[in-house]
Short mmCIF file of C-alpha atoms and ligand atoms in Angstrom, two decimals:
data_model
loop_
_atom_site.label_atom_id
_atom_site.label_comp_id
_atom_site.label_asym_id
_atom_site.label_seq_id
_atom_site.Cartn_x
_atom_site.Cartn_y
_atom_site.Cartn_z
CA UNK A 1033 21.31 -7.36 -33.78
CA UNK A 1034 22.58 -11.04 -32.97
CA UNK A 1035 20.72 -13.57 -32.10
CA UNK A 1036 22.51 -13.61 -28.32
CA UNK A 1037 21.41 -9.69 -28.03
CA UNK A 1038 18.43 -10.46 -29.47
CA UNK A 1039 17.70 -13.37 -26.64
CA UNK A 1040 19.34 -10.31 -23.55
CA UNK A 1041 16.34 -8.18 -24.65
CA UNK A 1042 13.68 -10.77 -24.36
CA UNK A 1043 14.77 -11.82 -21.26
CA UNK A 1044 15.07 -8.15 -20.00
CA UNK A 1045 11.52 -7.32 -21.39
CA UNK A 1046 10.43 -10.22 -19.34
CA UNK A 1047 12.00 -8.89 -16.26
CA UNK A 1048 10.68 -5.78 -16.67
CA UNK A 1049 7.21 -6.56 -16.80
CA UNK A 1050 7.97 -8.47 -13.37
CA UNK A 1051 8.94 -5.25 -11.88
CA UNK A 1052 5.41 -3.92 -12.53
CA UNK A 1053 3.32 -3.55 -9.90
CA UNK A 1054 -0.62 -2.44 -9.84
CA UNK A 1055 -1.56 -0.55 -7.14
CA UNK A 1056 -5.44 -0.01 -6.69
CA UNK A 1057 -6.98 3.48 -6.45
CA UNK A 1058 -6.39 4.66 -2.88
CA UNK A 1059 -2.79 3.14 -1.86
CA UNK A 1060 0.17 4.95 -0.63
CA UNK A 1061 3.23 3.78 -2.41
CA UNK A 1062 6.35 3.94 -0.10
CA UNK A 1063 9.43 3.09 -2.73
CA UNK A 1064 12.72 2.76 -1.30
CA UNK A 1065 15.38 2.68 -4.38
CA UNK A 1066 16.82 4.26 -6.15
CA UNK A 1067 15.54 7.08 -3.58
CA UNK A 1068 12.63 7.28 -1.02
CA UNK A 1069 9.73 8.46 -2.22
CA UNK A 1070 5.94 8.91 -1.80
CA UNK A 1071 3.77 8.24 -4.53
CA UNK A 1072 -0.04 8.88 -4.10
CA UNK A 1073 -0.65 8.94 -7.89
CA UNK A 1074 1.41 6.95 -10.35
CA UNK A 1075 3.33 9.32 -12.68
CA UNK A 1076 3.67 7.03 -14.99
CA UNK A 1077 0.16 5.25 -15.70
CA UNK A 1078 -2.93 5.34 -13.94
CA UNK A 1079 -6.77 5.44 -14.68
CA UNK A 1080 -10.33 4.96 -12.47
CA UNK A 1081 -9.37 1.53 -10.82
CA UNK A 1082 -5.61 2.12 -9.99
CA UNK A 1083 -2.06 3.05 -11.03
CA UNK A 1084 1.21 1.16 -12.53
CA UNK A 1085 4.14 1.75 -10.99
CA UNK A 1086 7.88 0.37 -12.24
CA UNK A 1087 9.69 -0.95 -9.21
CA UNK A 1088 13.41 -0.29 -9.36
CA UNK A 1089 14.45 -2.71 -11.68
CA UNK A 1090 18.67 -3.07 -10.07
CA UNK A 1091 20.27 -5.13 -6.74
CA UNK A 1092 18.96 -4.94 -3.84
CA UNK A 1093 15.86 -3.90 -5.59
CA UNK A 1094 14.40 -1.91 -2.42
CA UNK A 1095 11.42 -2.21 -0.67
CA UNK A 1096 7.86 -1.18 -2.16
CA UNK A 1097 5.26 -1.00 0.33
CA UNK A 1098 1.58 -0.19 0.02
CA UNK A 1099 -0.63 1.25 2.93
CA UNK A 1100 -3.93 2.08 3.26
CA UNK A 1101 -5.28 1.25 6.56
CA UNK A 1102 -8.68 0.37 7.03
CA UNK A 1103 -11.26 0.86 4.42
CA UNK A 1104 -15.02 0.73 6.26
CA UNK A 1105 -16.57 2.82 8.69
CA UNK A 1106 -17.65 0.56 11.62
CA UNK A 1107 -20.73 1.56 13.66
CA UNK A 1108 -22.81 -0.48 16.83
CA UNK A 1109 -25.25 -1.43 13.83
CA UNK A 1110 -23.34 -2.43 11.16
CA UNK A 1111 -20.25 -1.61 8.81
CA UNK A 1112 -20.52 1.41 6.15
CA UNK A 1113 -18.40 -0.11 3.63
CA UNK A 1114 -17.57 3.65 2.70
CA UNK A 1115 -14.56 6.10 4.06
CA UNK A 1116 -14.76 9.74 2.54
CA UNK A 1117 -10.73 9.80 3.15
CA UNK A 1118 -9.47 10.06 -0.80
CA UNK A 1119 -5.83 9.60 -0.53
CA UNK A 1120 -5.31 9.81 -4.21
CA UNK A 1121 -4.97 12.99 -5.82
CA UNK A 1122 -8.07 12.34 -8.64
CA UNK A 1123 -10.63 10.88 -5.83
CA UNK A 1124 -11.63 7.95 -3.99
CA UNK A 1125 -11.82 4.24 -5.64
CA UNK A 1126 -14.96 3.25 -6.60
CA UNK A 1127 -16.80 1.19 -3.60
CA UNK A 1128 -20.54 0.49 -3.31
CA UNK A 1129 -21.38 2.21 -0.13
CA UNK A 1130 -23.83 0.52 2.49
CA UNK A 1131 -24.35 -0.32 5.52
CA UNK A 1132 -23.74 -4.22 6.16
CA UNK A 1133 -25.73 -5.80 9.49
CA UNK A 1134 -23.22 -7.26 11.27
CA UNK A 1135 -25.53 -10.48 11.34
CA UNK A 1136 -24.71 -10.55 7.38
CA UNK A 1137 -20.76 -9.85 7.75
CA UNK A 1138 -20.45 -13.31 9.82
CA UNK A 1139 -20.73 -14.07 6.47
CA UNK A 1140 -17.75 -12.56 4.36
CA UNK A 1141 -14.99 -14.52 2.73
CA UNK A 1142 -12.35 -13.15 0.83
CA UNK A 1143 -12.45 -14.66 -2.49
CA UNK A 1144 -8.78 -13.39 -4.56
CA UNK A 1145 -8.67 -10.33 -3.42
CA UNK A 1146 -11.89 -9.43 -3.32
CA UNK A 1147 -14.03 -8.67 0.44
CA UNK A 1148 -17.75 -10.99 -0.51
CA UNK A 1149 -20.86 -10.56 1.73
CA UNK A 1150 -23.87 -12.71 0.61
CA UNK A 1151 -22.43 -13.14 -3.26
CA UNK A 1152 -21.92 -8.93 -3.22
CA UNK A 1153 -18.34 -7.69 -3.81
CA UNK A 1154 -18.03 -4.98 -0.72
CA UNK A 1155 -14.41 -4.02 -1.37
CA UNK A 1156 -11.03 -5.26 -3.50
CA UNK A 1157 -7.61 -5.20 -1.58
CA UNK A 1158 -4.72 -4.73 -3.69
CA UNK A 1159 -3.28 -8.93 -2.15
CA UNK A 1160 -5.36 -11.65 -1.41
CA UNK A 1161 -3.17 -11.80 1.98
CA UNK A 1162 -4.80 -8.89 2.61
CA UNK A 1163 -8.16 -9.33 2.05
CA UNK A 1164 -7.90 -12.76 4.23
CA UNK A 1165 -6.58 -10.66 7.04
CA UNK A 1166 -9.49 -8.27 6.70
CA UNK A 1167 -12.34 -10.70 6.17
CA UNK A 1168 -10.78 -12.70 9.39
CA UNK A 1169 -10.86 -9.51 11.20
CA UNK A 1170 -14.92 -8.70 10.50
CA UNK A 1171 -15.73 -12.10 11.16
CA UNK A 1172 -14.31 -11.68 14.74
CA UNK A 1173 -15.91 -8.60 14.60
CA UNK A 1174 -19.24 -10.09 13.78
CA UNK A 1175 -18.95 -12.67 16.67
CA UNK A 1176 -18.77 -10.67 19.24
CA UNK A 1177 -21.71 -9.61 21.71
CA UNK A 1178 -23.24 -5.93 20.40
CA UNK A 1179 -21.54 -4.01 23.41
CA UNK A 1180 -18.20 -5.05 22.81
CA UNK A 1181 -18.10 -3.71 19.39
CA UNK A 1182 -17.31 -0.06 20.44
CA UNK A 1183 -13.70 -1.59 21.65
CA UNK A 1184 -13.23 -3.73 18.73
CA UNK A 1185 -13.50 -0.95 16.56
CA UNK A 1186 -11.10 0.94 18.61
CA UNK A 1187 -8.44 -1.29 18.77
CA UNK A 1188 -8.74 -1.40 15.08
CA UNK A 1189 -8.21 2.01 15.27
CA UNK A 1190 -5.29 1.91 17.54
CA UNK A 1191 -3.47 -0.66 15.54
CA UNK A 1192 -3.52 1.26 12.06
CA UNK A 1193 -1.53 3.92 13.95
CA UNK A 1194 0.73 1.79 15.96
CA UNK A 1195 3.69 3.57 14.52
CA UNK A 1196 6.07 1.39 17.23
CA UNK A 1197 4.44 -1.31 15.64
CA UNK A 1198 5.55 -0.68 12.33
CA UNK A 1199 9.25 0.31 13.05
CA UNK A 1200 9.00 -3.20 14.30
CA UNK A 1201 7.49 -4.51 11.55
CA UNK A 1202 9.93 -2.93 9.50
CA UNK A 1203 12.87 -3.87 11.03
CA UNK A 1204 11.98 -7.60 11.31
CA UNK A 1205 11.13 -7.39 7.40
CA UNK A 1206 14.24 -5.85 6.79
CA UNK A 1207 16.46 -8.40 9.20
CA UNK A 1208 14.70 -11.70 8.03
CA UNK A 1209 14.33 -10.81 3.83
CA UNK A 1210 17.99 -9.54 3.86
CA UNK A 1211 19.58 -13.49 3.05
CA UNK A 1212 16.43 -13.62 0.61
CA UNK A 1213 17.67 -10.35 -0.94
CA UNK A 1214 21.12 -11.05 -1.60
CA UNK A 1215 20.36 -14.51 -3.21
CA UNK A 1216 18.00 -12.98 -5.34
CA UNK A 1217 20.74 -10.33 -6.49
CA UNK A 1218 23.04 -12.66 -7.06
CA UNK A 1219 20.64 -14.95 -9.07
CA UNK A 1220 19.88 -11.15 -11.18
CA UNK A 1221 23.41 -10.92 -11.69
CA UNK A 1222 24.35 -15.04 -12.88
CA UNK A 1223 21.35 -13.85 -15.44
CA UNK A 1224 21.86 -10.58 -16.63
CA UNK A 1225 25.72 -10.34 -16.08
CA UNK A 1226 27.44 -13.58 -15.37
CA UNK A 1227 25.79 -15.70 -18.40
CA UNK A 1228 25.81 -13.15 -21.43
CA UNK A 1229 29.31 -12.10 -20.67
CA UNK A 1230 30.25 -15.62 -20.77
CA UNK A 1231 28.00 -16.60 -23.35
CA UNK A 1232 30.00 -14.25 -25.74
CA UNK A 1233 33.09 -15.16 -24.74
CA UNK A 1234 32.85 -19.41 -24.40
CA UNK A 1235 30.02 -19.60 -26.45
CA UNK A 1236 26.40 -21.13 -25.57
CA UNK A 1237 26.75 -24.64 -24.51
CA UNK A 1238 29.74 -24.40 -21.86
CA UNK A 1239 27.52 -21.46 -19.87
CA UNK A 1240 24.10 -22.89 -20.02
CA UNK A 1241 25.19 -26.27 -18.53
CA UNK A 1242 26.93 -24.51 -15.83
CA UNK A 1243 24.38 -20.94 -15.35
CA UNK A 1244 20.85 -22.54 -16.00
CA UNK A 1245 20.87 -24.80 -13.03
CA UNK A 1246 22.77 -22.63 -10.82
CA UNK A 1247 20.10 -20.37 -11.03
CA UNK A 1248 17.40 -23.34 -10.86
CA UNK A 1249 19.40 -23.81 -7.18
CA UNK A 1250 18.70 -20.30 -6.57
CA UNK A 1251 15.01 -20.83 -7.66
CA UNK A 1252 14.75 -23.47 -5.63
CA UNK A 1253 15.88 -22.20 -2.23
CA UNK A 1254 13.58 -18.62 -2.74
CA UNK A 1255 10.89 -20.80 -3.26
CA UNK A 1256 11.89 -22.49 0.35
CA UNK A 1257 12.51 -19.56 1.86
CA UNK A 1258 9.27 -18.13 0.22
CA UNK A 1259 6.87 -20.79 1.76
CA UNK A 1260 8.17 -20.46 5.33
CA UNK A 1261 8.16 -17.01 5.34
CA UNK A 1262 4.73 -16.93 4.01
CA UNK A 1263 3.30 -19.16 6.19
CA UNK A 1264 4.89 -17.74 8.91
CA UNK A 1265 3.39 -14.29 8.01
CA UNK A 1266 -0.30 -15.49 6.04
CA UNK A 1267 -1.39 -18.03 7.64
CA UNK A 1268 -4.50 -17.85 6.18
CA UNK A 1269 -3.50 -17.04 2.66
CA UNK A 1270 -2.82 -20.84 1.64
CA UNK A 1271 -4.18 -20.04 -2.70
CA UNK A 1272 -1.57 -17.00 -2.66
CA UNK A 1273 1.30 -19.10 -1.01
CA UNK A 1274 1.19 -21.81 -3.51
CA UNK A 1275 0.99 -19.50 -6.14
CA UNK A 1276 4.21 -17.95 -5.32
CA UNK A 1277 5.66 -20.41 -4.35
CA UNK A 1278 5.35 -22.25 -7.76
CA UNK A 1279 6.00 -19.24 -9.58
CA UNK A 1280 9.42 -18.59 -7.58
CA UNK A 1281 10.47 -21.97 -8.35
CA UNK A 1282 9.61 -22.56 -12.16
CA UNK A 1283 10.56 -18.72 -12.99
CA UNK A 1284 14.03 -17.57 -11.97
CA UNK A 1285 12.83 -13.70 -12.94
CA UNK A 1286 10.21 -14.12 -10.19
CA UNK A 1287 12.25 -15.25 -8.14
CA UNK A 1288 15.16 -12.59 -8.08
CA UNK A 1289 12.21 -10.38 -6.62
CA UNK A 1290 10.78 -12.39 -4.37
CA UNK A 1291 11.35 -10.55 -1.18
CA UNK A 1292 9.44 -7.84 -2.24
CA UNK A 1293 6.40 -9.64 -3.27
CA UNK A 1294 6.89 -11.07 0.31
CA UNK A 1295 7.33 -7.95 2.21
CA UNK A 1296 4.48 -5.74 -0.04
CA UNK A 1297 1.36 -7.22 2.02
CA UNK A 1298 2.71 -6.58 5.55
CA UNK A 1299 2.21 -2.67 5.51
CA UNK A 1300 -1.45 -2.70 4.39
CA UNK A 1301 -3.13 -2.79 6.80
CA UNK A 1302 -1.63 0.63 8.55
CA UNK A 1303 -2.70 4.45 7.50
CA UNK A 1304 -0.32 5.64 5.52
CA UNK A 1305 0.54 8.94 7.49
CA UNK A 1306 1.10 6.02 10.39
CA UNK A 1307 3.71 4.32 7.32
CA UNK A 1308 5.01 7.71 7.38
CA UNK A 1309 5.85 8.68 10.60
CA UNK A 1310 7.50 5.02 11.21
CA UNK A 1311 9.54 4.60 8.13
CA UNK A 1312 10.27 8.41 6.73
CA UNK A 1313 12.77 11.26 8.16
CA UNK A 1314 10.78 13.98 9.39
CA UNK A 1315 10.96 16.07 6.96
CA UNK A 1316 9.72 13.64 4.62
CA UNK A 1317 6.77 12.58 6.87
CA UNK A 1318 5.13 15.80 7.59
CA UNK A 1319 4.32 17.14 3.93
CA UNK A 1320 2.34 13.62 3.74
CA UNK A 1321 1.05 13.59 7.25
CA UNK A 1322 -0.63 17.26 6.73
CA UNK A 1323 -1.85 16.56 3.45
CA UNK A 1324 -3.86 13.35 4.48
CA UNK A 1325 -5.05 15.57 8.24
CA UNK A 1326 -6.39 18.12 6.15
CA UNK A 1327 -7.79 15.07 3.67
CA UNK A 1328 -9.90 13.61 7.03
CA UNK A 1329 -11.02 17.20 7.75
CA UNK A 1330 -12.12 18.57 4.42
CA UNK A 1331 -12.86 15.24 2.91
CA UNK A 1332 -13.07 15.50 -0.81
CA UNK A 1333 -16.80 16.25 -2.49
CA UNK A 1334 -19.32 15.02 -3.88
CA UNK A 1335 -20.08 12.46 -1.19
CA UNK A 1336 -21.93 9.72 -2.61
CA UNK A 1337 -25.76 10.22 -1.98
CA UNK A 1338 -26.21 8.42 1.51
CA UNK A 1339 -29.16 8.67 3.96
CA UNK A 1340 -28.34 11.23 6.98
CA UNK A 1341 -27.76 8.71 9.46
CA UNK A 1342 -25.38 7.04 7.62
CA UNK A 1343 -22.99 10.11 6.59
CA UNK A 1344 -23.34 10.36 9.87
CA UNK A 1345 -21.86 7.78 11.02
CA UNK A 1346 -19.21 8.07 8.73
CA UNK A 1347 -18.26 11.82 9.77
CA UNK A 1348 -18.10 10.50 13.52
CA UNK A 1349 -15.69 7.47 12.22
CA UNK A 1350 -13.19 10.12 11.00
CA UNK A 1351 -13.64 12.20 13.99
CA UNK A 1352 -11.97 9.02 15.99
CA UNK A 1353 -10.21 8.52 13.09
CA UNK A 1354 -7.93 12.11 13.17
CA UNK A 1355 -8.21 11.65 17.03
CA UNK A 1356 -6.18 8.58 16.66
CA UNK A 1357 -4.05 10.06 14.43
CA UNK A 1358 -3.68 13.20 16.56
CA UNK A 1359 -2.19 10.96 19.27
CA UNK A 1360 0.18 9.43 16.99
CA UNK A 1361 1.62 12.51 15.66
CA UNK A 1362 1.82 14.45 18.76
CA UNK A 1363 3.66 11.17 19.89
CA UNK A 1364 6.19 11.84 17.46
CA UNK A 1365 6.51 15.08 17.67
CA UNK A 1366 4.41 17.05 15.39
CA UNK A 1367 2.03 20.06 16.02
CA UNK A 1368 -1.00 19.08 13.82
CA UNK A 1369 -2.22 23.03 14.59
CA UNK A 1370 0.41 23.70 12.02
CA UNK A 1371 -1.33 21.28 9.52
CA UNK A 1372 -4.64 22.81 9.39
CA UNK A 1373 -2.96 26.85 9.78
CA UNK A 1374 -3.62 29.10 6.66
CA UNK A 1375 -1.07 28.85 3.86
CA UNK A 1376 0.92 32.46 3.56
CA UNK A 1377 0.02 34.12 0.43
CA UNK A 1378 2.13 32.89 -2.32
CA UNK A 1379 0.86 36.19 -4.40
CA UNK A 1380 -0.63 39.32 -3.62
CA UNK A 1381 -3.43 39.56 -5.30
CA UNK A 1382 -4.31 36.02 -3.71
CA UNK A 1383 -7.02 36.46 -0.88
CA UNK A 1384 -8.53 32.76 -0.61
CA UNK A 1385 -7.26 29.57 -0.14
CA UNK A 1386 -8.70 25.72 -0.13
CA UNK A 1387 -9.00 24.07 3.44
CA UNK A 1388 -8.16 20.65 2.15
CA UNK A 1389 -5.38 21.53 -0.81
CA UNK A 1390 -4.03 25.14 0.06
CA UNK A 1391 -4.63 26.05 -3.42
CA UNK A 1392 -4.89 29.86 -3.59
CA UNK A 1393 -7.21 31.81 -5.48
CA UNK A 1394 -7.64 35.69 -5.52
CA UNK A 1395 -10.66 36.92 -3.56
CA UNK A 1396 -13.57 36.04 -6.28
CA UNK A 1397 -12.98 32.58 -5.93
CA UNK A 1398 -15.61 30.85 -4.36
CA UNK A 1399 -14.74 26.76 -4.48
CA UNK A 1400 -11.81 25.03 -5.06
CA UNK A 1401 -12.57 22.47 -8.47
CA UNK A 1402 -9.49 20.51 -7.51
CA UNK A 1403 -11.31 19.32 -4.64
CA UNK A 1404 -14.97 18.84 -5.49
CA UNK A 1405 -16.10 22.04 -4.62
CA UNK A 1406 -15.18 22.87 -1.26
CA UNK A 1407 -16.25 26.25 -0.37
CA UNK A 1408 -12.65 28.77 -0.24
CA UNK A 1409 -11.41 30.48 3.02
CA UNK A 1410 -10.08 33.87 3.57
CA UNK A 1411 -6.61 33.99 3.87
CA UNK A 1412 -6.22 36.26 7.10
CA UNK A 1413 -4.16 39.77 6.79
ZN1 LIG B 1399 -8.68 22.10 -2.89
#
């Protein structure tokens, strides 16, 4: 190998690491190139804290959103910083469940992108943009008289499955990254075309003086574009902003994917069966959609061990929670009666099936392992 092929796999290497991206346990990963897809589980790498996933490495790059919607189950007394919705196939991520006072949760900073109340980690987001959004939205929580907590936590509610919302979102994403997009494409391909072509046919010296700080210029006006944009969009995220924003101008293979770092953050904060129904075709949508309504019904076992009350108040949280999503679906045209309908016997000697799953099992099956050990259903005649 030369030592010019030698230098086009480094570099490549390098780039390729920057199109990793961790997701932790729990987020839906909606990847546009080189086709849509759904991921709820990494195929590639995963274990107990979250999965790796390989963004699509080619111009335009696509879009790679994360949702997850809100993690806690709010209640007049406090915040159970627990959800029994497991929206990746091997279980929930691990999260110390209590309930927080809401005199305490005046309290909670994000810190990275970490959720801290009184020193205690309560939760990690997968961007410190969105843990600042979250820890700003408890604290205005937490300051508001007792009685008006019931609407808070409804409009919370509301706005996870604003699926109008999101188009919007979307489409404002997708109209104010595009410039950021095609700069960064054409910075990929001044590195990873332009200059080694040239390189082996002129030579090093004649290419480098002209490539290296044509691509600096592209570096340069990301890292612009980055800091409005982010300012614009996290206000309150100033640590992450400069961080990007340094790393987009001193590192042209940041920078090429800039507007996806950008754009990740802004679906968050929506359920991802709200994600779904905004940004997939039909079709697409409703194997996801039924999957997570049967998810909020059936929720996965065990539970962690929890006084009464408290389960409690989690159980009536995801009552309000498919309620909402009910609304949204029927908006758009589903029939949730079809999600939670038996599955039709894939085999004849099958006579049970699993509530949450639809795994099938013949009629001595009692529990289905996949999912904890929820007790089986007959599959009617
Ligand atoms: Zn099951």
């Amino acid at each position: 190998m030369t030592e010019r092929q030698q230098l086009l796999g480094i570099l490549g290497l390098i780039y390729l690491t920057e199109c990793i991206r961790w997701v932790r346990r729990g987020g839906v990963v909606f990847n546009s190139a080189p086709e849509a897809r759904i991921w709820r589980k990494s195929p590639l790498l995963n274990n107990s804290q979250g999965d790796a996933y390989i963004g699509w490495a080619l111009p335009t790059f696509g879009e790679f959103h994360v949702a997850r919607g809100f993690p806690f189950s709010p209640h007049t007394d406090g915040l159970l910083t627990f959800t029994a919705a497991s929206f990746h196939q091997d279980g929930r991520p691990s999260q110390p469940a209590f309930l927080k006072p809401w005199n305490d949760l005046s309290q909670v900073t994000a810190q990275g992108e970490k959720l801290v109340v009184s020193g205690q980690a309560v939760w990690v987001c997968d961007t410190p943009n969105e843990a600042g959004r979250l820890a700003a939205e408890i604290r205005a929580g937490a300051a508001l008289e007792p009685n008006r907590r019931t609407e808070w936590s409804h409009r919370l509610l509301e706005a996870q499955f604003d699926v109008p919302a999101i188009r919007e979102r979307l489409a404002d994403s997708r109209r104010r990254l595009r410039r950021l997009r095609q700069v960064g494409a054409a910075a990929w391909s001044l590195m990873f075309l332009a200059m080694p072509v040239a390189v082996w046919r002129w030579g090093w010296t004649p290419p480098l003086w002209i490539g290296i700080p044509l691509l600096f210029a592209c570096s340069l006006w990301i890292s612009r574009e980055v800091l409005r944009l982010h300012r614009e969009w996290f206000p309150q995220a100033g640590d992450d902003r400069f961080r990007l924003v340094l790393l987009t101008a001193l590192s042209p293979v940041t920078a090429v994917r800039a507007a996806e770092l950008l754009d990740r953050p802004r679906f968050e904060e929506f359920h991802p069966a709200a994600l779904a129904l905004a940004s997939l075709p039909r079709e697409a949508a409703e194997p996801l959609c039924a999957a997570l309504w049967r998810d909020l019904k059936h929720p996965r076992l065990p539970l962690p061990a929890l006084p009464a009350d408290q389960l409690l108040i989690e159980s009536k949280w995801r009552d309000q929670v498919l309620k909402t999503f009910g609304h949204a679906a029927s908006k758009e045209g589903f029939d949730t009666v079809r999600w939670d309908a038996p599955p039709a016997r894939t085999e004849s000697n099958h006579g049970r099936y699993c509530p949450r799953c639809h795994a099938q099992s013949t009629s001595q099956g009692t529990v289905c392992q996949d999912c904890g050990g929820i007790a089986l259903l007959d599959i009617p005649a």
